[in-house]
Amino acid sequence: MDFDRRQALTGIGLTAAVVAVAGPAKAEGSVGVRHQVFFWLKRAGNTEDRAKLVAGLKTLAAIPQVRELHVGVPAGTEQRDVVDSSFDVSEVMLFDTIADQKAYQEHPTHLAFVKACSSLWRKVVVYDTVPV
């Protein structure tokens, strides 16, 4: 097999052009912003209120900027001093950028969720983080 320098250089040039147009590829699973929210219900332990809140949270997955959504309840893992399982419901959302997270906050579906479900909770704690 003969080495064709012209074909090799053309291939390198085409690859560089694709990268320049498409931009650098994101690493598999890379996330720009992790939005973690913990909810304490006004009527702690009330299964009907919890179900309403969970259903409301799941509607947020339809917002285009939400890359991934996980809705959960305390796992019931072993009791330790460092584990806080006092919340009733939690959600974790992944966004590519801070701008995407901001757009989510202003999205009509999010605003409708807050309006429909805010009467259910007594406390909300939010942790927004970015990778280091």
mmCIF file of N, CA and C in Angstrom:
data_model
loop_
_atom_site.group_PDB
_atom_site.id
_atom_site.type_symbol
_atom_site.label_atom_id
_atom_site.label_comp_id
_atom_site.label_asym_id
_atom_site.label_seq_id
_atom_site.Cartn_x
_atom_site.Cartn_y
_atom_site.Cartn_z
ATOM 1 N N MET A 1 0.847 -1.172 0.000
ATOM 2 C CA MET A 1 0.000 0.000 0.000
ATOM 3 C C MET A 1 0.894 1.238 0.000
ATOM 4 N N ASP A 2 0.764 2.055 -1.020
ATOM 5 C CA ASP A 2 1.568 3.263 -1.132
ATOM 6 C C ASP A 2 0.952 4.370 -0.292
ATOM 7 N N PHE A 3 1.807 5.146 0.337
ATOM 8 C CA PHE A 3 1.355 6.302 1.116
ATOM 9 C C PHE A 3 1.133 7.457 0.149
ATOM 10 N N ASP A 4 -0.070 7.959 0.098
ATOM 11 C CA ASP A 4 -0.394 9.083 -0.780
ATOM 12 C C ASP A 4 -0.467 10.333 0.078
ATOM 13 N N ARG A 5 0.584 11.121 -0.015
ATOM 14 C CA ARG A 5 0.688 12.326 0.812
ATOM 15 C C ARG A 5 -0.454 13.308 0.529
ATOM 16 N N ARG A 6 -0.849 13.450 -0.715
ATOM 17 C CA ARG A 6 -1.917 14.376 -1.089
ATOM 18 C C ARG A 6 -3.246 13.947 -0.442
ATOM 19 N N GLN A 7 -3.559 12.641 -0.480
ATOM 20 C CA GLN A 7 -4.789 12.149 0.139
ATOM 21 C C GLN A 7 -4.757 12.352 1.653
ATOM 22 N N ALA A 8 -3.610 12.120 2.250
ATOM 23 C CA ALA A 8 -3.477 12.289 3.700
ATOM 24 C C ALA A 8 -3.699 13.747 4.095
ATOM 25 N N LEU A 9 -3.079 14.664 3.350
ATOM 26 C CA LEU A 9 -3.246 16.082 3.661
ATOM 27 C C LEU A 9 -4.672 16.542 3.410
ATOM 28 N N THR A 10 -5.305 16.023 2.380
ATOM 29 C CA THR A 10 -6.701 16.368 2.108
ATOM 30 C C THR A 10 -7.587 15.883 3.254
ATOM 31 N N GLY A 11 -7.335 14.666 3.731
ATOM 32 C CA GLY A 11 -8.104 14.118 4.859
ATOM 33 C C GLY A 11 -7.932 14.948 6.110
ATOM 34 N N ILE A 12 -6.715 15.369 6.382
ATOM 35 C CA ILE A 12 -6.451 16.205 7.558
ATOM 36 C C ILE A 12 -7.168 17.547 7.418
ATOM 37 N N GLY A 13 -7.111 18.115 6.218
ATOM 38 C CA GLY A 13 -7.782 19.393 5.966
ATOM 39 C C GLY A 13 -9.284 19.291 6.140
ATOM 40 N N LEU A 14 -9.894 18.212 5.643
ATOM 41 C CA LEU A 14 -11.334 18.022 5.795
ATOM 42 C C LEU A 14 -11.715 17.843 7.256
ATOM 43 N N THR A 15 -10.906 17.097 7.994
ATOM 44 C CA THR A 15 -11.177 16.902 9.421
ATOM 45 C C THR A 15 -11.115 18.232 10.156
ATOM 46 N N ALA A 16 -10.117 19.043 9.858
ATOM 47 C CA ALA A 16 -9.992 20.353 10.505
ATOM 48 C C ALA A 16 -11.179 21.245 10.167
ATOM 49 N N ALA A 17 -11.654 21.170 8.919
ATOM 50 C CA ALA A 17 -12.801 21.984 8.516
ATOM 51 C C ALA A 17 -14.055 21.569 9.268
ATOM 52 N N VAL A 18 -14.257 20.270 9.448
ATOM 53 C CA VAL A 18 -15.428 19.780 10.186
ATOM 54 C C VAL A 18 -15.372 20.251 11.627
ATOM 55 N N VAL A 19 -14.216 20.149 12.262
ATOM 56 C CA VAL A 19 -14.076 20.592 13.651
ATOM 57 C C VAL A 19 -14.305 22.094 13.756
ATOM 58 N N ALA A 20 -13.794 22.858 12.799
ATOM 59 C CA ALA A 20 -13.969 24.312 12.836
ATOM 60 C C ALA A 20 -15.436 24.697 12.714
ATOM 61 N N VAL A 21 -16.193 23.991 11.880
ATOM 62 C CA VAL A 21 -17.606 24.299 11.690
ATOM 63 C C VAL A 21 -18.440 23.790 12.856
ATOM 64 N N ALA A 22 -18.191 22.555 13.278
ATOM 65 C CA ALA A 22 -19.023 21.926 14.317
ATOM 66 C C ALA A 22 -18.597 22.324 15.720
ATOM 67 N N GLY A 23 -17.371 22.775 15.870
ATOM 68 C CA GLY A 23 -16.873 23.091 17.199
ATOM 69 C C GLY A 23 -16.365 21.836 17.880
ATOM 70 N N PRO A 24 -15.681 21.995 19.007
ATOM 71 C CA PRO A 24 -15.139 20.828 19.688
ATOM 72 C C PRO A 24 -16.272 19.957 20.225
ATOM 73 N N ALA A 25 -16.066 18.671 20.169
ATOM 74 C CA ALA A 25 -17.081 17.739 20.679
ATOM 75 C C ALA A 25 -17.104 17.787 22.192
ATOM 76 N N LYS A 26 -18.318 17.725 22.755
ATOM 77 C CA LYS A 26 -18.435 17.645 24.205
ATOM 78 C C LYS A 26 -18.127 16.231 24.639
ATOM 79 N N ALA A 27 -17.480 16.105 25.768
ATOM 80 C CA ALA A 27 -17.222 14.783 26.306
ATOM 81 C C ALA A 27 -18.540 14.121 26.637
ATOM 82 N N GLU A 28 -18.607 12.832 26.400
ATOM 83 C CA GLU A 28 -19.820 12.069 26.713
ATOM 84 C C GLU A 28 -20.201 12.314 28.166
ATOM 85 N N GLY A 29 -21.433 12.721 28.391
ATOM 86 C CA GLY A 29 -21.911 12.922 29.756
ATOM 87 C C GLY A 29 -21.504 14.247 30.379
ATOM 88 N N SER A 30 -20.840 15.137 29.629
ATOM 89 C CA SER A 30 -20.435 16.402 30.229
ATOM 90 C C SER A 30 -21.659 17.277 30.462
ATOM 91 N N VAL A 31 -21.651 17.978 31.559
ATOM 92 C CA VAL A 31 -22.777 18.827 31.949
ATOM 93 C C VAL A 31 -22.210 20.157 32.408
ATOM 94 N N GLY A 32 -22.887 21.236 32.015
ATOM 95 C CA GLY A 32 -22.428 22.546 32.441
ATOM 96 C C GLY A 32 -22.970 22.951 33.792
ATOM 97 N N VAL A 33 -24.260 22.664 34.059
ATOM 98 C CA VAL A 33 -24.889 23.081 35.310
ATOM 99 C C VAL A 33 -25.743 21.933 35.852
ATOM 100 N N ARG A 34 -25.566 21.654 37.117
ATOM 101 C CA ARG A 34 -26.405 20.678 37.827
ATOM 102 C C ARG A 34 -27.278 21.479 38.799
ATOM 103 N N HIS A 35 -28.588 21.359 38.623
ATOM 104 C CA HIS A 35 -29.582 22.108 39.412
ATOM 105 C C HIS A 35 -30.275 21.099 40.333
ATOM 106 N N GLN A 36 -29.971 21.192 41.632
ATOM 107 C CA GLN A 36 -30.516 20.250 42.617
ATOM 108 C C GLN A 36 -31.461 20.995 43.549
ATOM 109 N N VAL A 37 -32.679 20.470 43.684
ATOM 110 C CA VAL A 37 -33.688 21.146 44.487
ATOM 111 C C VAL A 37 -34.302 20.145 45.457
ATOM 112 N N PHE A 38 -34.436 20.578 46.706
ATOM 113 C CA PHE A 38 -35.028 19.744 47.755
ATOM 114 C C PHE A 38 -36.269 20.449 48.292
ATOM 115 N N PHE A 39 -37.364 19.693 48.399
ATOM 116 C CA PHE A 39 -38.655 20.224 48.821
ATOM 117 C C PHE A 39 -39.104 19.581 50.122
ATOM 118 N N TRP A 40 -39.584 20.404 51.041
ATOM 119 C CA TRP A 40 -40.228 19.944 52.265
ATOM 120 C C TRP A 40 -41.700 20.335 52.157
ATOM 121 N N LEU A 41 -42.569 19.346 52.244
ATOM 122 C CA LEU A 41 -44.004 19.600 52.117
ATOM 123 C C LEU A 41 -44.555 20.273 53.361
ATOM 124 N N LYS A 42 -45.583 21.101 53.180
ATOM 125 C CA LYS A 42 -46.297 21.684 54.323
ATOM 126 C C LYS A 42 -46.891 20.568 55.170
ATOM 127 N N ARG A 43 -47.435 19.571 54.495
ATOM 128 C CA ARG A 43 -48.003 18.413 55.192
ATOM 129 C C ARG A 43 -47.043 17.242 54.986
ATOM 130 N N ALA A 44 -45.976 17.264 55.772
ATOM 131 C CA ALA A 44 -44.900 16.278 55.624
ATOM 132 C C ALA A 44 -45.459 14.858 55.616
ATOM 133 N N GLY A 45 -44.983 14.073 54.669
ATOM 134 C CA GLY A 45 -45.402 12.681 54.591
ATOM 135 C C GLY A 45 -46.747 12.451 53.925
ATOM 136 N N ASN A 46 -47.463 13.509 53.542
ATOM 137 C CA ASN A 46 -48.762 13.354 52.906
ATOM 138 C C ASN A 46 -48.558 12.810 51.488
ATOM 139 N N THR A 47 -49.044 11.590 51.241
ATOM 140 C CA THR A 47 -48.791 10.932 49.956
ATOM 141 C C THR A 47 -49.496 11.624 48.791
ATOM 142 N N GLU A 48 -50.652 12.201 49.024
ATOM 143 C CA GLU A 48 -51.367 12.910 47.955
ATOM 144 C C GLU A 48 -50.603 14.158 47.530
ATOM 145 N N ASP A 49 -50.124 14.939 48.505
ATOM 146 C CA ASP A 49 -49.349 16.136 48.188
ATOM 147 C C ASP A 49 -48.040 15.760 47.497
ATOM 148 N N ARG A 50 -47.411 14.698 47.982
ATOM 149 C CA ARG A 50 -46.155 14.246 47.365
ATOM 150 C C ARG A 50 -46.409 13.845 45.915
ATOM 151 N N ALA A 51 -47.478 13.112 45.648
ATOM 152 C CA ALA A 51 -47.792 12.682 44.284
ATOM 153 C C ALA A 51 -48.042 13.886 43.369
ATOM 154 N N LYS A 52 -48.739 14.908 43.876
ATOM 155 C CA LYS A 52 -48.988 16.119 43.085
ATOM 156 C C LYS A 52 -47.663 16.823 42.751
ATOM 157 N N LEU A 53 -46.792 16.924 43.737
ATOM 158 C CA LEU A 53 -45.512 17.588 43.516
ATOM 159 C C LEU A 53 -44.658 16.798 42.525
ATOM 160 N N VAL A 54 -44.598 15.494 42.682
ATOM 161 C CA VAL A 54 -43.828 14.655 41.765
ATOM 162 C C VAL A 54 -44.368 14.792 40.341
ATOM 163 N N ALA A 55 -45.679 14.736 40.182
ATOM 164 C CA ALA A 55 -46.286 14.890 38.858
ATOM 165 C C ALA A 55 -45.955 16.255 38.264
ATOM 166 N N GLY A 56 -46.026 17.303 39.081
ATOM 167 C CA GLY A 56 -45.690 18.647 38.606
ATOM 168 C C GLY A 56 -44.241 18.749 38.171
ATOM 169 N N LEU A 57 -43.343 18.173 38.962
ATOM 170 C CA LEU A 57 -41.919 18.207 38.626
ATOM 171 C C LEU A 57 -41.649 17.493 37.303
ATOM 172 N N LYS A 58 -42.325 16.388 37.074
ATOM 173 C CA LYS A 58 -42.081 15.622 35.846
ATOM 174 C C LYS A 58 -42.491 16.387 34.594
ATOM 175 N N THR A 59 -43.406 17.355 34.724
ATOM 176 C CA THR A 59 -43.780 18.167 33.557
ATOM 177 C C THR A 59 -42.617 19.030 33.080
ATOM 178 N N LEU A 60 -41.667 19.296 33.966
ATOM 179 C CA LEU A 60 -40.539 20.167 33.632
ATOM 180 C C LEU A 60 -39.594 19.532 32.613
ATOM 181 N N ALA A 61 -39.675 18.215 32.446
ATOM 182 C CA ALA A 61 -38.825 17.538 31.464
ATOM 183 C C ALA A 61 -39.132 17.996 30.039
ATOM 184 N N ALA A 62 -40.306 18.565 29.817
ATOM 185 C CA ALA A 62 -40.694 19.030 28.481
ATOM 186 C C ALA A 62 -40.013 20.337 28.080
ATOM 187 N N ILE A 63 -39.370 20.995 29.019
ATOM 188 C CA ILE A 63 -38.680 22.252 28.710
ATOM 189 C C ILE A 63 -37.420 21.923 27.909
ATOM 190 N N PRO A 64 -37.256 22.520 26.733
ATOM 191 C CA PRO A 64 -36.158 22.130 25.832
ATOM 192 C C PRO A 64 -34.757 22.209 26.449
ATOM 193 N N GLN A 65 -34.530 23.164 27.334
ATOM 194 C CA GLN A 65 -33.190 23.323 27.902
ATOM 195 C C GLN A 65 -32.845 22.256 28.950
ATOM 196 N N VAL A 66 -33.830 21.533 29.443
ATOM 197 C CA VAL A 66 -33.578 20.491 30.443
ATOM 198 C C VAL A 66 -33.003 19.281 29.724
ATOM 199 N N ARG A 67 -31.737 19.035 29.973
ATOM 200 C CA ARG A 67 -31.054 17.920 29.313
ATOM 201 C C ARG A 67 -31.423 16.594 29.957
ATOM 202 N N GLU A 68 -31.603 16.610 31.264
ATOM 203 C CA GLU A 68 -31.948 15.393 31.995
ATOM 204 C C GLU A 68 -32.667 15.791 33.272
ATOM 205 N N LEU A 69 -33.623 14.970 33.709
ATOM 206 C CA LEU A 69 -34.379 15.239 34.931
ATOM 207 C C LEU A 69 -34.491 13.960 35.741
ATOM 208 N N HIS A 70 -34.197 14.061 37.023
ATOM 209 C CA HIS A 70 -34.392 12.948 37.958
ATOM 210 C C HIS A 70 -35.224 13.482 39.118
ATOM 211 N N VAL A 71 -36.375 12.864 39.369
ATOM 212 C CA VAL A 71 -37.221 13.219 40.503
ATOM 213 C C VAL A 71 -37.156 12.057 41.472
ATOM 214 N N GLY A 72 -36.952 12.359 42.758
ATOM 215 C CA GLY A 72 -36.810 11.282 43.726
ATOM 216 C C GLY A 72 -37.319 11.647 45.102
ATOM 217 N N VAL A 73 -37.296 10.650 45.959
ATOM 218 C CA VAL A 73 -37.654 10.779 47.373
ATOM 219 C C VAL A 73 -36.499 10.201 48.181
ATOM 220 N N PRO A 74 -36.443 10.471 49.490
ATOM 221 C CA PRO A 74 -35.332 9.943 50.284
ATOM 222 C C PRO A 74 -35.171 8.431 50.080
ATOM 223 N N ALA A 75 -33.930 8.013 49.971
ATOM 224 C CA ALA A 75 -33.617 6.630 49.612
ATOM 225 C C ALA A 75 -33.782 5.638 50.760
ATOM 226 N N GLY A 76 -33.836 6.090 51.980
ATOM 227 C CA GLY A 76 -33.942 5.145 53.094
ATOM 228 C C GLY A 76 -32.640 4.414 53.369
ATOM 229 N N THR A 77 -31.533 5.062 53.028
ATOM 230 C CA THR A 77 -30.227 4.472 53.323
ATOM 231 C C THR A 77 -29.976 4.549 54.824
ATOM 232 N N GLU A 78 -28.879 3.969 55.273
ATOM 233 C CA GLU A 78 -28.606 3.916 56.706
ATOM 234 C C GLU A 78 -28.569 5.311 57.334
ATOM 235 N N GLN A 79 -29.033 5.401 58.554
ATOM 236 C CA GLN A 79 -29.017 6.658 59.308
ATOM 237 C C GLN A 79 -27.591 6.956 59.747
ATOM 238 N N ARG A 80 -27.099 8.132 59.341
ATOM 239 C CA ARG A 80 -25.777 8.604 59.761
ATOM 240 C C ARG A 80 -25.876 10.086 60.019
ATOM 241 N N ASP A 81 -24.961 10.616 60.817
ATOM 242 C CA ASP A 81 -24.984 12.036 61.158
ATOM 243 C C ASP A 81 -24.885 12.939 59.926
ATOM 244 N N VAL A 82 -24.246 12.484 58.866
ATOM 245 C CA VAL A 82 -24.026 13.324 57.690
ATOM 246 C C VAL A 82 -25.140 13.207 56.647
ATOM 247 N N VAL A 83 -26.104 12.337 56.856
ATOM 248 C CA VAL A 83 -27.185 12.131 55.890
ATOM 249 C C VAL A 83 -28.423 12.915 56.326
ATOM 250 N N ASP A 84 -28.900 13.778 55.438
ATOM 251 C CA ASP A 84 -30.125 14.536 55.698
ATOM 252 C C ASP A 84 -31.220 13.977 54.801
ATOM 253 N N SER A 85 -32.121 13.234 55.383
ATOM 254 C CA SER A 85 -33.238 12.683 54.617
ATOM 255 C C SER A 85 -34.554 13.292 55.099
ATOM 256 N N SER A 86 -34.472 14.531 55.581
ATOM 257 C CA SER A 86 -35.655 15.192 56.131
ATOM 258 C C SER A 86 -36.571 15.775 55.053
ATOM 259 N N PHE A 87 -36.086 15.866 53.808
ATOM 260 C CA PHE A 87 -36.896 16.418 52.717
ATOM 261 C C PHE A 87 -37.921 15.375 52.260
ATOM 262 N N ASP A 88 -38.928 15.834 51.530
ATOM 263 C CA ASP A 88 -39.963 14.925 51.021
ATOM 264 C C ASP A 88 -39.731 14.513 49.568
ATOM 265 N N VAL A 89 -39.279 15.460 48.746
ATOM 266 C CA VAL A 89 -39.074 15.213 47.317
ATOM 267 C C VAL A 89 -37.853 16.003 46.868
ATOM 268 N N SER A 90 -37.131 15.452 45.898
ATOM 269 C CA SER A 90 -36.008 16.189 45.317
ATOM 270 C C SER A 90 -36.043 16.050 43.805
ATOM 271 N N GLU A 91 -35.355 16.977 43.157
ATOM 272 C CA GLU A 91 -35.156 16.859 41.716
ATOM 273 C C GLU A 91 -33.756 17.316 41.370
ATOM 274 N N VAL A 92 -33.199 16.681 40.364
ATOM 275 C CA VAL A 92 -31.907 17.067 39.823
ATOM 276 C C VAL A 92 -32.091 17.261 38.334
ATOM 277 N N MET A 93 -31.690 18.425 37.853
ATOM 278 C CA MET A 93 -31.747 18.727 36.423
ATOM 279 C C MET A 93 -30.346 19.014 35.937
ATOM 280 N N LEU A 94 -30.104 18.633 34.691
ATOM 281 C CA LEU A 94 -28.834 18.918 34.064
ATOM 282 C C LEU A 94 -29.062 19.861 32.892
ATOM 283 N N PHE A 95 -28.223 20.889 32.823
ATOM 284 C CA PHE A 95 -28.264 21.870 31.742
ATOM 285 C C PHE A 95 -26.883 21.959 31.117
ATOM 286 N N ASP A 96 -26.828 22.309 29.837
ATOM 287 C CA ASP A 96 -25.532 22.485 29.188
ATOM 288 C C ASP A 96 -24.835 23.766 29.629
ATOM 289 N N THR A 97 -25.617 24.843 29.850
ATOM 290 C CA THR A 97 -25.020 26.144 30.153
ATOM 291 C C THR A 97 -25.832 26.870 31.227
ATOM 292 N N ILE A 98 -25.227 27.884 31.803
ATOM 293 C CA ILE A 98 -25.937 28.740 32.758
ATOM 294 C C ILE A 98 -27.070 29.478 32.036
ATOM 295 N N ALA A 99 -26.852 29.852 30.787
ATOM 296 C CA ALA A 99 -27.922 30.500 30.006
ATOM 297 C C ALA A 99 -29.125 29.565 29.846
ATOM 298 N N ASP A 100 -28.860 28.270 29.663
ATOM 299 C CA ASP A 100 -29.962 27.297 29.574
ATOM 300 C C ASP A 100 -30.721 27.218 30.896
ATOM 301 N N GLN A 101 -30.000 27.260 32.002
ATOM 302 C CA GLN A 101 -30.657 27.213 33.313
ATOM 303 C C GLN A 101 -31.507 28.463 33.523
ATOM 304 N N LYS A 102 -31.007 29.604 33.082
ATOM 305 C CA LYS A 102 -31.768 30.852 33.192
ATOM 306 C C LYS A 102 -33.026 30.797 32.324
ATOM 307 N N ALA A 103 -32.898 30.286 31.114
ATOM 308 C CA ALA A 103 -34.056 30.155 30.224
ATOM 309 C C ALA A 103 -35.104 29.226 30.842
ATOM 310 N N TYR A 104 -34.645 28.166 31.488
ATOM 311 C CA TYR A 104 -35.561 27.251 32.197
ATOM 312 C C TYR A 104 -36.343 27.999 33.271
ATOM 313 N N GLN A 105 -35.654 28.828 34.048
ATOM 314 C CA GLN A 105 -36.308 29.568 35.140
ATOM 315 C C GLN A 105 -37.437 30.452 34.619
ATOM 316 N N GLU A 106 -37.277 30.973 33.410
ATOM 317 C CA GLU A 106 -38.248 31.905 32.832
ATOM 318 C C GLU A 106 -39.262 31.222 31.914
ATOM 319 N N HIS A 107 -39.116 29.922 31.711
ATOM 320 C CA HIS A 107 -39.984 29.196 30.771
ATOM 321 C C HIS A 107 -41.414 29.105 31.321
ATOM 322 N N PRO A 108 -42.429 29.274 30.466
ATOM 323 C CA PRO A 108 -43.825 29.215 30.912
ATOM 324 C C PRO A 108 -44.192 27.912 31.643
ATOM 325 N N THR A 109 -43.608 26.801 31.251
ATOM 326 C CA THR A 109 -43.901 25.527 31.936
ATOM 327 C C THR A 109 -43.383 25.548 33.370
ATOM 328 N N HIS A 110 -42.202 26.128 33.581
ATOM 329 C CA HIS A 110 -41.667 26.247 34.938
ATOM 330 C C HIS A 110 -42.521 27.195 35.777
ATOM 331 N N LEU A 111 -42.891 28.320 35.190
ATOM 332 C CA LEU A 111 -43.716 29.289 35.918
ATOM 333 C C LEU A 111 -45.078 28.688 36.270
ATOM 334 N N ALA A 112 -45.654 27.889 35.363
ATOM 335 C CA ALA A 112 -46.928 27.220 35.641
ATOM 336 C C ALA A 112 -46.771 26.191 36.754
ATOM 337 N N PHE A 113 -45.646 25.482 36.777
ATOM 338 C CA PHE A 113 -45.362 24.523 37.852
ATOM 339 C C PHE A 113 -45.324 25.233 39.202
ATOM 340 N N VAL A 114 -44.595 26.338 39.276
ATOM 341 C CA VAL A 114 -44.489 27.080 40.538
ATOM 342 C C VAL A 114 -45.874 27.543 40.995
ATOM 343 N N LYS A 115 -46.649 28.061 40.075
ATOM 344 C CA LYS A 115 -47.992 28.545 40.415
ATOM 345 C C LYS A 115 -48.880 27.401 40.911
ATOM 346 N N ALA A 116 -48.800 26.249 40.257
ATOM 347 C CA ALA A 116 -49.669 25.119 40.602
ATOM 348 C C ALA A 116 -49.232 24.378 41.860
ATOM 349 N N CYS A 117 -47.934 24.371 42.143
ATOM 350 C CA CYS A 117 -47.432 23.500 43.218
ATOM 351 C C CYS A 117 -46.839 24.212 44.429
ATOM 352 N N SER A 118 -46.583 25.507 44.354
ATOM 353 C CA SER A 118 -45.910 26.187 45.464
ATOM 354 C C SER A 118 -46.708 26.144 46.769
ATOM 355 N N SER A 119 -48.007 25.962 46.664
ATOM 356 C CA SER A 119 -48.815 25.865 47.887
ATOM 357 C C SER A 119 -48.558 24.559 48.644
ATOM 358 N N LEU A 120 -47.896 23.619 48.004
ATOM 359 C CA LEU A 120 -47.639 22.316 48.631
ATOM 360 C C LEU A 120 -46.431 22.323 49.554
ATOM 361 N N TRP A 121 -45.440 23.199 49.281
ATOM 362 C CA TRP A 121 -44.216 23.127 50.065
ATOM 363 C C TRP A 121 -44.090 24.254 51.071
ATOM 364 N N ARG A 122 -43.348 23.937 52.137
ATOM 365 C CA ARG A 122 -43.057 24.928 53.177
ATOM 366 C C ARG A 122 -41.620 25.437 53.072
ATOM 367 N N LYS A 123 -40.773 24.654 52.399
ATOM 368 C CA LYS A 123 -39.360 25.017 52.298
ATOM 369 C C LYS A 123 -38.795 24.408 51.016
ATOM 370 N N VAL A 124 -37.934 25.182 50.366
ATOM 371 C CA VAL A 124 -37.216 24.712 49.182
ATOM 372 C C VAL A 124 -35.760 25.140 49.329
ATOM 373 N N VAL A 125 -34.849 24.221 49.043
ATOM 374 C CA VAL A 125 -33.419 24.535 49.045
ATOM 375 C C VAL A 125 -32.868 24.141 47.680
ATOM 376 N N VAL A 126 -32.116 25.068 47.059
ATOM 377 C CA VAL A 126 -31.558 24.852 45.726
ATOM 378 C C VAL A 126 -30.038 24.892 45.803
ATOM 379 N N TYR A 127 -29.411 23.932 45.126
ATOM 380 C CA TYR A 127 -27.960 23.918 44.957
ATOM 381 C C TYR A 127 -27.686 23.861 43.454
ATOM 382 N N ASP A 128 -27.072 24.914 42.909
ATOM 383 C CA ASP A 128 -26.652 24.936 41.516
ATOM 384 C C ASP A 128 -25.132 24.804 41.506
ATOM 385 N N THR A 129 -24.628 23.810 40.767
ATOM 386 C CA THR A 129 -23.189 23.583 40.736
ATOM 387 C C THR A 129 -22.707 23.422 39.304
ATOM 388 N N VAL A 130 -21.414 23.689 39.119
ATOM 389 C CA VAL A 130 -20.740 23.449 37.846
ATOM 390 C C VAL A 130 -19.511 22.573 38.131
ATOM 391 N N PRO A 131 -19.097 21.801 37.141
ATOM 392 C CA PRO A 131 -17.942 20.925 37.359
ATOM 393 C C PRO A 131 -16.645 21.713 37.546
ATOM 394 N N VAL A 132 -15.738 21.103 38.247
ATOM 395 C CA VAL A 132 -14.395 21.697 38.422
ATOM 396 C C VAL A 132 -13.344 20.769 37.839
#
